[in-house]
XYZ file of C-alpha atoms in Angstrom:
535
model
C 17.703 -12.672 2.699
C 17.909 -11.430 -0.592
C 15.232 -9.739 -2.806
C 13.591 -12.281 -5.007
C 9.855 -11.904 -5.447
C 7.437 -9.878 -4.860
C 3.635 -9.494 -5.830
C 1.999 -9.048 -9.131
C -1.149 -7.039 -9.562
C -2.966 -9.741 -9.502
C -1.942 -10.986 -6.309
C 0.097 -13.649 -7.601
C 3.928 -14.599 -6.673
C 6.195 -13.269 -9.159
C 9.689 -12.346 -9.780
C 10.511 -8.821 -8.815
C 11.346 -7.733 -12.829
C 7.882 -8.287 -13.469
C 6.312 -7.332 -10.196
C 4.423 -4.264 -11.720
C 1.598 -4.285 -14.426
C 2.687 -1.980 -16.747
C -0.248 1.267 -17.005
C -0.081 1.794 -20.686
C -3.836 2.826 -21.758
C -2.768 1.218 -25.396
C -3.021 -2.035 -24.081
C -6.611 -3.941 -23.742
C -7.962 -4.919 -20.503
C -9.779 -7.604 -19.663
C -13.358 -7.453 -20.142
C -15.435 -7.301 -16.700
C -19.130 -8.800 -16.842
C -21.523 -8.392 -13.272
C -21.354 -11.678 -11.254
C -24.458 -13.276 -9.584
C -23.903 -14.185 -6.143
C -24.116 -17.568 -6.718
C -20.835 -17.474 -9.045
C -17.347 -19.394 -7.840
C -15.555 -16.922 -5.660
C -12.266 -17.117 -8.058
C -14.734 -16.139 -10.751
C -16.252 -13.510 -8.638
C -12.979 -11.837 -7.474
C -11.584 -12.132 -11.223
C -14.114 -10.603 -12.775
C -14.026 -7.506 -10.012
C -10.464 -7.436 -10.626
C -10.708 -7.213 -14.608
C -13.306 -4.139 -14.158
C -10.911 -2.259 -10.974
C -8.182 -2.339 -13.800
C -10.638 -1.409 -16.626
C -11.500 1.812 -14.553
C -8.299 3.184 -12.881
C -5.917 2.009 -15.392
C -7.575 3.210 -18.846
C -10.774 4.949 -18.353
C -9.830 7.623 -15.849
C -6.329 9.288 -14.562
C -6.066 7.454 -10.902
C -3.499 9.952 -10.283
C -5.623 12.798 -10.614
C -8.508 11.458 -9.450
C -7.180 10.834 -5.766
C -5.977 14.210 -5.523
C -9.339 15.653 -6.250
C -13.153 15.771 -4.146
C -15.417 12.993 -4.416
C -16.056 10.264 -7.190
C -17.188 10.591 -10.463
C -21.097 9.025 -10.542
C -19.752 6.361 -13.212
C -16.910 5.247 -11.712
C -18.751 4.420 -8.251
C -21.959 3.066 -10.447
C -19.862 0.921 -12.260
C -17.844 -0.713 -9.539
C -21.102 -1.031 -7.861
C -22.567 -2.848 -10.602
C -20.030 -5.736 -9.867
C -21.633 -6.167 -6.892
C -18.416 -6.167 -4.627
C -20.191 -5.650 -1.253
C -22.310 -8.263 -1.587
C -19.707 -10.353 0.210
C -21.210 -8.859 3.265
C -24.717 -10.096 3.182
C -26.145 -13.384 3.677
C -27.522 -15.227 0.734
C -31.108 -15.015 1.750
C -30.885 -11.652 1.363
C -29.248 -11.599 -2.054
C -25.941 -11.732 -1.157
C -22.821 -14.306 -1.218
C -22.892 -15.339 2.173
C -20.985 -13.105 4.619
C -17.926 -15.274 4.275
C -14.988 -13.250 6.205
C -12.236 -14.329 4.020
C -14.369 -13.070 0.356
C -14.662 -9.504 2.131
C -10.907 -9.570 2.875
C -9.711 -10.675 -0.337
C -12.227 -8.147 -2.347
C -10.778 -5.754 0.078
C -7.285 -6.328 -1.038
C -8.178 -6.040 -4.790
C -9.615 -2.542 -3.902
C -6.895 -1.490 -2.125
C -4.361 -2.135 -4.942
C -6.535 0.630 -6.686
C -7.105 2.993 -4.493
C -6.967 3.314 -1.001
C -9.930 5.892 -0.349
C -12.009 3.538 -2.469
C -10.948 0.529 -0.290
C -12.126 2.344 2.803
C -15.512 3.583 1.478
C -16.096 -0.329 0.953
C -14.870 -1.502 4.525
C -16.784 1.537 6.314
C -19.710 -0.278 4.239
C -18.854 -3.691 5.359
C -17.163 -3.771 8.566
C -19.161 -0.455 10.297
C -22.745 -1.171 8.396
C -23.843 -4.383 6.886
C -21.678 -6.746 9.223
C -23.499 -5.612 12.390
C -26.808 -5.423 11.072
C -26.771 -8.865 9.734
C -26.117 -9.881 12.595
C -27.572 -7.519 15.315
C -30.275 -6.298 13.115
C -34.149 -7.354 13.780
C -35.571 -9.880 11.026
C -37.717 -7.631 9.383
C -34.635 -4.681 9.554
C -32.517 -7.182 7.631
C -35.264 -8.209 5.077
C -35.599 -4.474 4.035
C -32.488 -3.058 4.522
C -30.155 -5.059 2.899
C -31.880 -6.431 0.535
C -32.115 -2.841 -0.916
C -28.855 -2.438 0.207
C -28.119 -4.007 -2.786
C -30.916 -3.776 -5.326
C -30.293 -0.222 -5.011
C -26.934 0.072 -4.811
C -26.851 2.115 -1.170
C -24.330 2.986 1.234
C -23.840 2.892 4.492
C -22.190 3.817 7.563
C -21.326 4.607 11.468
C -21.322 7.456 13.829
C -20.017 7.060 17.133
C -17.655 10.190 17.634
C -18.815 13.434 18.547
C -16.404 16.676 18.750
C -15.890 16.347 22.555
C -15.837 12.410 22.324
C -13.694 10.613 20.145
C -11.538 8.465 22.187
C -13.867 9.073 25.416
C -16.725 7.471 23.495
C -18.273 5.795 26.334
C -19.117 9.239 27.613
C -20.940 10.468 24.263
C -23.670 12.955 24.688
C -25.972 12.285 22.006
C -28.932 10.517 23.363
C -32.455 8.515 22.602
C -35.599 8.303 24.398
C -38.561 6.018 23.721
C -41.448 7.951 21.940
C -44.094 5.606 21.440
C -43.522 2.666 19.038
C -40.368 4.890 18.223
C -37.030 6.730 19.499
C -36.257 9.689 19.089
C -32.543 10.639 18.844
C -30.943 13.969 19.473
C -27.209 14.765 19.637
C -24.003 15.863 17.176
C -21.767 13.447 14.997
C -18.320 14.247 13.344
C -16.029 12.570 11.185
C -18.271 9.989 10.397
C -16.833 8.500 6.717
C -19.596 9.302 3.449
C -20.955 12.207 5.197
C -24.048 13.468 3.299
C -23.540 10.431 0.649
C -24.334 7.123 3.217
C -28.223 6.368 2.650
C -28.078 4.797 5.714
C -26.411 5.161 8.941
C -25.813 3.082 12.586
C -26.225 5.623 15.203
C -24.567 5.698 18.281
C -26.463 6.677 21.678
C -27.387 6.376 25.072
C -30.758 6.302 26.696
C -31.525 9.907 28.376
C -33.199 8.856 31.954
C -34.268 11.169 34.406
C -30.803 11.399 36.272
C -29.386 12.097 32.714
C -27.842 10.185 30.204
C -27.349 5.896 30.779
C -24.333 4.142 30.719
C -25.351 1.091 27.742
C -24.828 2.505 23.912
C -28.069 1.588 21.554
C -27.440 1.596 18.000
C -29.847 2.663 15.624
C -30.141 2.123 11.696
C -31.003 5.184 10.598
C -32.696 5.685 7.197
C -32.045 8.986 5.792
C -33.994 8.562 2.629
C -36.737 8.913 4.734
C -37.826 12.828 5.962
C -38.764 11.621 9.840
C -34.956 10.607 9.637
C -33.161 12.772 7.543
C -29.751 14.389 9.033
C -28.466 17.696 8.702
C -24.913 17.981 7.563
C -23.970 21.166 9.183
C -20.352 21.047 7.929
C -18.536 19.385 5.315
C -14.677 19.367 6.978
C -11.466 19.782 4.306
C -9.812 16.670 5.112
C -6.279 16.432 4.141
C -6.094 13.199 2.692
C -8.341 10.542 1.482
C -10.275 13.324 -0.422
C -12.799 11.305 -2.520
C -14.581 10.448 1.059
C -16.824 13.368 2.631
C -16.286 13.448 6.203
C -18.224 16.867 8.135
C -20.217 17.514 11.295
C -23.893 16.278 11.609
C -26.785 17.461 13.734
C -28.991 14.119 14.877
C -32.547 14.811 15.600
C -34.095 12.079 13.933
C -37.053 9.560 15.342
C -36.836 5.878 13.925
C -39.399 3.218 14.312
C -38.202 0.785 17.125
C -37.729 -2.270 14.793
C -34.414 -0.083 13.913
C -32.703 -0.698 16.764
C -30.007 -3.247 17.035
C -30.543 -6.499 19.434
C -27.589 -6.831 21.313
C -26.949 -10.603 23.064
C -26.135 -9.008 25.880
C -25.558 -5.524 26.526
C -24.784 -2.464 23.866
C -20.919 -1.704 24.696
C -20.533 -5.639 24.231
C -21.825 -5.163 21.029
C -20.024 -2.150 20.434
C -16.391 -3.790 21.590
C -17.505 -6.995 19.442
C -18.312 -4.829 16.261
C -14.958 -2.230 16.470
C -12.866 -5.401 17.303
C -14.480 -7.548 13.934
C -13.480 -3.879 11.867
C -9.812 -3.790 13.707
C -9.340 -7.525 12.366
C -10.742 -6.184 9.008
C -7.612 -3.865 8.767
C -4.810 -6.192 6.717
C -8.272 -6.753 3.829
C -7.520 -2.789 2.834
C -3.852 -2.806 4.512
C -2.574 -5.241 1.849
C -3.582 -4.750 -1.379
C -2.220 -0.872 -0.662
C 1.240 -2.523 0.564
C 1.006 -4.544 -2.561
C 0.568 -1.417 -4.811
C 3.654 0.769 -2.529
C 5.761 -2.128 -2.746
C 5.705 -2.715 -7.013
C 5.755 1.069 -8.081
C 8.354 1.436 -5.127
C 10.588 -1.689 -7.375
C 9.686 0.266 -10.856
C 10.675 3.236 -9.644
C 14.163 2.003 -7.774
C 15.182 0.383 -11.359
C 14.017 3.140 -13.719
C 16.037 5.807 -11.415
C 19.468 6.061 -11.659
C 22.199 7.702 -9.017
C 25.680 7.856 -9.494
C 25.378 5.675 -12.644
C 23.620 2.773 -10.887
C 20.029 2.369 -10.428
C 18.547 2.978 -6.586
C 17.850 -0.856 -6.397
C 21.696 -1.009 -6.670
C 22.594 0.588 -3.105
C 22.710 -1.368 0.125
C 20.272 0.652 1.873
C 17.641 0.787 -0.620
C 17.765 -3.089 -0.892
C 17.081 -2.696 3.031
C 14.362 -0.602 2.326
C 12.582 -2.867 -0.311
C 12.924 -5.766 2.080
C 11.257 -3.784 4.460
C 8.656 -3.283 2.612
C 7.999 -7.172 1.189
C 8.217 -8.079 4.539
C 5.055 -5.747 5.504
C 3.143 -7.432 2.468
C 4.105 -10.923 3.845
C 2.795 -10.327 7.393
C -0.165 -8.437 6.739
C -1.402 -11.482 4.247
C -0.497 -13.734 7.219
C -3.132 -11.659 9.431
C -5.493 -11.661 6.804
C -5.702 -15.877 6.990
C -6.218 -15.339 11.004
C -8.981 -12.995 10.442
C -10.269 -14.975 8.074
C -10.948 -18.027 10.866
C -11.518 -15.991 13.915
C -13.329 -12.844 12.620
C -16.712 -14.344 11.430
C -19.867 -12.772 12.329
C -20.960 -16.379 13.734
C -18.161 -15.317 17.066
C -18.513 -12.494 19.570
C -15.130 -11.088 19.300
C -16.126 -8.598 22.666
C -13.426 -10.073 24.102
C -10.473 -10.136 21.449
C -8.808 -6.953 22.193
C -5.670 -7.920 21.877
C -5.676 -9.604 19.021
C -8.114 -6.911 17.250
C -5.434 -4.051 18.681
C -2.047 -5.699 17.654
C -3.227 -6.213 13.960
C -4.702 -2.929 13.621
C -1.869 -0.818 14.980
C 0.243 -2.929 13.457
C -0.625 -2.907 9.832
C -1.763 0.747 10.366
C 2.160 1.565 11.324
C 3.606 -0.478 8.013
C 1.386 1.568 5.809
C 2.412 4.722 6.811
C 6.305 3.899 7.121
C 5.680 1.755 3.586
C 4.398 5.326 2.570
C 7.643 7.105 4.130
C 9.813 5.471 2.464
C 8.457 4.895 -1.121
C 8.204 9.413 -0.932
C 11.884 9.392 0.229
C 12.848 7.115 -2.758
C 10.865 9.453 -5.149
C 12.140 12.598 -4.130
C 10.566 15.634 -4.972
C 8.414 14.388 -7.930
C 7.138 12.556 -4.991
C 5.998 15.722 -3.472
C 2.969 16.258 -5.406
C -0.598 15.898 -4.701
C -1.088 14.369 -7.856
C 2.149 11.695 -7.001
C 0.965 8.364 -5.117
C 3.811 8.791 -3.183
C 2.546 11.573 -1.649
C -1.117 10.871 -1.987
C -0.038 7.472 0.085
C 1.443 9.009 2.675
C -1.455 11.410 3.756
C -4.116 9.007 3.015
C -2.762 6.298 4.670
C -1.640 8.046 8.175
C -5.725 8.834 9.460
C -5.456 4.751 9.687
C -3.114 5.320 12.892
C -6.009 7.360 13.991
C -9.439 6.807 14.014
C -11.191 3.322 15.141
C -8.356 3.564 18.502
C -5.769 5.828 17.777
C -2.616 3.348 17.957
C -0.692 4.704 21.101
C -3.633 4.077 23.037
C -4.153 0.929 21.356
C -0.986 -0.195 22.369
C -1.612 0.868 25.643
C -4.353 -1.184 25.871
C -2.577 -4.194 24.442
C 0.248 -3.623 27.295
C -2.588 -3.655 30.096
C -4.274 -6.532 28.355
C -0.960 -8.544 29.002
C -0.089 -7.170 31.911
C -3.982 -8.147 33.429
C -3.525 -11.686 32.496
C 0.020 -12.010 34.113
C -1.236 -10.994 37.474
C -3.825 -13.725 37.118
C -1.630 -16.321 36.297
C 0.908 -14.847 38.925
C 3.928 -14.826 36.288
C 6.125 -11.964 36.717
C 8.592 -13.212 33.943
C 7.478 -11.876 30.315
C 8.838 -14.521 28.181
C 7.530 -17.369 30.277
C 4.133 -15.982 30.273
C 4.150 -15.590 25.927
C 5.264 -18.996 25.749
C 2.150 -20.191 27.406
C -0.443 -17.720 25.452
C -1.799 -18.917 21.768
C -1.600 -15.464 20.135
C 2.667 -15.769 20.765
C 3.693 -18.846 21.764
C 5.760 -19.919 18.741
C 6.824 -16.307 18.084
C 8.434 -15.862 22.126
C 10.989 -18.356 21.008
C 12.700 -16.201 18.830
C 12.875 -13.917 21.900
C 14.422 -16.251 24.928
C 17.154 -13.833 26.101
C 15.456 -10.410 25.054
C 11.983 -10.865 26.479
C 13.134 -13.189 29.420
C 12.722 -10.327 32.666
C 10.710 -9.384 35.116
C 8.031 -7.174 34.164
C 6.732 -4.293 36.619
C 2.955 -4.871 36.931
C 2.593 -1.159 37.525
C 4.117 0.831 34.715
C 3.442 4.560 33.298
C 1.966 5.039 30.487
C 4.517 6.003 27.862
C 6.494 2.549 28.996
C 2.905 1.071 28.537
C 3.073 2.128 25.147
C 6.274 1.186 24.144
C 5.462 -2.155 25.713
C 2.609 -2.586 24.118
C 4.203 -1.862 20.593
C 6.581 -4.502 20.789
C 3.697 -7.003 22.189
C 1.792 -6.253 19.034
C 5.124 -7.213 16.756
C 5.525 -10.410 18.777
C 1.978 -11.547 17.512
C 2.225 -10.596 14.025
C 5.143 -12.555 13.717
C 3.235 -15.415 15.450
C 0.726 -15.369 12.639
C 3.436 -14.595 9.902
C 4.569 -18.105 11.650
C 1.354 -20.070 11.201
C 0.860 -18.751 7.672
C 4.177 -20.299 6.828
C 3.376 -23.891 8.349
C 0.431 -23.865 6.150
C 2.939 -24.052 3.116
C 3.219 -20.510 1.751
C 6.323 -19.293 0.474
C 9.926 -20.150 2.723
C 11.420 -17.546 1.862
C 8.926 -14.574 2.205
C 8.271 -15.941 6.038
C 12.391 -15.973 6.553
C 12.524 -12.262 5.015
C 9.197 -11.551 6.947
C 10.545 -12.677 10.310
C 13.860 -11.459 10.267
C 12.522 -7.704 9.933
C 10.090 -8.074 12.379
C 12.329 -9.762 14.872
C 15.018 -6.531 14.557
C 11.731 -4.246 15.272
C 10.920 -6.107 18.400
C 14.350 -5.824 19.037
C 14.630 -2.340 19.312
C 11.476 -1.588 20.316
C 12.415 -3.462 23.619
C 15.611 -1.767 23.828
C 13.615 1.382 23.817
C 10.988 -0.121 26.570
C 13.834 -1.097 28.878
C 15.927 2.594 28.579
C 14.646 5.331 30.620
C 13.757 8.517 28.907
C 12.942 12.225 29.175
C 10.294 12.259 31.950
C 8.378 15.161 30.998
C 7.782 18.776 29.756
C 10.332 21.027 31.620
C 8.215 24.220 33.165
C 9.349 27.721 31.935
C 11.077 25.966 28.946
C 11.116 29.371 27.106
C 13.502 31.556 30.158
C 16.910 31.035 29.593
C 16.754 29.637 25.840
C 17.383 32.196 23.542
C 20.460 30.774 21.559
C 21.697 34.195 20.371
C 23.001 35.597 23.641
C 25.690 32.707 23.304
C 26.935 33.867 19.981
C 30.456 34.561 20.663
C 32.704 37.551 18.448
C 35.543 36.574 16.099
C 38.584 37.441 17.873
């Protein structure tokens, strides 16, 4: 498939000698004036667009200011004043109307910018003002977001704590009823806009007299207040995405009891349906940075020249770049299924696998995106100050935290593997045929994924398993976006590269490898004492 188009800043189709806007600050950008939430969305979106480009691209150095601590006070005020998360909040509480797809697509135009930016917005949404619109208590919501916005707040989630991250059903931090309040004591880390969130959903479990319960209750917490303030013991050096504050926090707060989310059923339900909506959230921030690796990746390939030729020239590079459209392609496709099965108005508890194989998977094509644009810079690409480099360590905590991917995948594996034994269907491809999230996708897969599976499989084969699952269904949704009439050739490109990655990622499923550490690996090793003398 050859290289033809790519994206435009904009988000628009274009040819690939255009596909960059050019970052001269001589040239005017377009004015940006502060929607109402009642405004057209394309009007909305525009107009956030116009003042995005206003701000990175004339009015401060983007370059510099990703390499550096924290936000200037203007830049954040002024974004803010476009009112971009108000795509999170229902309209009777000021906002546009909670609409999934609006979030993703300002997502996208965010991410195009700047990547740490894009997060601090999804942490709001996705982890904040998405479960308390629809968890919180009437009068919670009244208040809470509707000075969400007046004020221009910020919000976010704790849930790990430094000896639970992954294990965070077991987390120690714990509430107790104290009247027409609770009372909350425990530690959080790593929560995003430590010390900066006015607000905060905390994580804990009831403490009864045989010790801590096995629910989670969630808790909006308001720090503005002094009954609920939280101590930031810590603020951590984080190696990448440096304009967010992440640290440790001691919790000994008491909040009045209208605070407290109302779950439909039980807490971890609500907890599974709220990290699963987030997961599904993923391609909203995962695109518009794809977008932004993929154009200066183009610029830079036919600006550099090697051996007399520009990079764009040489076969492998040309692999590389389709690579890389390809991720753009796919992750847009997951963005349209999140868009109509990740609404607040469905209790995605029960979407794992759907939630897991777009998160790990767009989480994996930003950091190898990343890779590869830094090995087409070179060293210039080294830099902290370089988005080549910048991209690469911001962009690799997304393999990380909500589900570090191998376990993810995991988890995806089991998932299949669960519903196999229940339908008593040994044979892999069979089974995907029948299931909706790869049914189209398996055909592309008749001889490779037509064995026997064994139900009972260690972990690291549960992994690799599970990786190659998770490619299968982003290709089935890569499929669906291209019946709906988007672009032939972009699905063909998209498809091709993700069919060779399922490819080998069954290949390495199916081979047996290393089974584990040798003991007493340093006896024995010492590669001098083979050194031979010259004769």
């Amino acid at each position: 498939m050859p290289l033809t188009t790519s994206t435009s800043g904009d988000g628009s189709a274009s040819a690939l000698p255009t596909a960059r806007i050019s970052r001269k600050p001589s040239e005017p950008a377009a004015s940006a004036s502060v929607p109402d939430a009642s405004a057209p969305f394309t009007t909305f979106i525009e107009r956030y667009r116009a003042k995005l480009r206003d701000l990175f691209e004339r009015r401060v150095d983007a370059d510099a200011l990703n390499a550096q601590r924290g936000l200037p006070p203007f830049l954040l005020r002024e974004i803010r004043d476009t009112d971009p998360l108000s795509v999170y909040v229902a309209e009777e509480h000021g906002g546009r109307g909670g609409h999934i797809h609006e979030g993703l697509a300002m997502l996208e135009a965010t991410g195009y910018e700047s990547l740490g930016l894009c997060l601090t917005f999804g942490i709001n949404g996705a982890l904040f003002l998405q479960p308390v619109g629809k968890y919180g208590s009437d009068d919670t919501k009244t208040d809470v977001l509707q000075r969400f916005l007046r004020d221009r707040r910020l919000g976010g989630l704790m849930i790990t704590e430094p000896d639970h991250g992954t294990d965070a059903l077991n987390m120690r931090t714990t509430f107790e009823a104290d009247g027409e309040r609770y009372r909350i004591h425990g530690t959080k880390h790593w929560g995003g806009l430590t010390g900066w969130a006015d607000y905060w959903l905390l994580t804990a479990r009831e403490q009864t007299a045989k010790g801590p319960g096995r629910d989670i209750g969630f808790f909006v917490c308001d720090v503005t207040q002094p009954e609920q303030h939280i101590e930031v013991e810590e603020v951590y050096e984080n190696l990448g995405l440096r304009i967010i504050p992440y640290g440790r926090n001691q919790i000994d707060v008491s909040v009045p009891q209208a605070q407290r989310l109302e779950p439909d059923s039980t807490g971890i339900k609500m907890m599974l349906d709220l990290l699963h909506r987030s997961r599904m959230q993923f391609p909203g921030m995962s695109t518009g940075f794809l977008r932004r690796l993929l154009d200066e990746t183009v610029d830079h390939c036919r600006e550099r020249f090697v051996g007399g030729k520009p990079l764009e020239a040489y076969d492998n590079v040309k692999a590389t770049l389709a690579k890389m459209q390809a991720y753009v392609t796919s992750s847009r496709a997951m963005s349209l299924f999140t868009s109509e099965h990740g609404g607040t108005d469905r209790d995605l508890s029960g979407m794992s696998l759907a939630a897991n194989a777009i998160k790990t998977s767009v989480t994996d094509w930003m950091q190898q995106a990343s890779q590869s644009f830094l090995q087409l810079c070179g060293a210039k690409g080294y830099r902290m100050d370089h988005l080549a480099g910048r991209a690469t360590v911001d962009s690799r905590p997304f393999q990380i935290f909500e589900g570090a991917n191998d376990i993810l995948y995991q988890q995806v594996a089991e998932a299949v593997l669960k519903q196999m034994r229940r339908a008593k269907e040994s044979n892999l491809y069979r089974f995907l045929q029948q299931d909706d999230l790869t049914a189209r996708a398996a055909d592309y897969f008749r001889e490779t994924l037509s064995f026997d599976v064994d139900l009972s499989l260690p972990q690291r084969k549960l992994v690799a398993l599970g990786e190659a699952l998770s490619r299968v269904m982003s290709m089935e949704m890569t499929i669906e976006l291209g019946e709906r009439g988007y672009r032939a050739d972009l699905i063909e490109q998209a498809l091709t590269e993700m069919h060779a990655d399922v490819q080998e990622l069954v290949t390495r499923f199916r081979t047996d490898g290393v089974q584990g550490l040798i003991d007493d690996y340093r006896a024995s090793s010492d590669w001098l004492q083979f050194v031979q003398a010259r004769p």
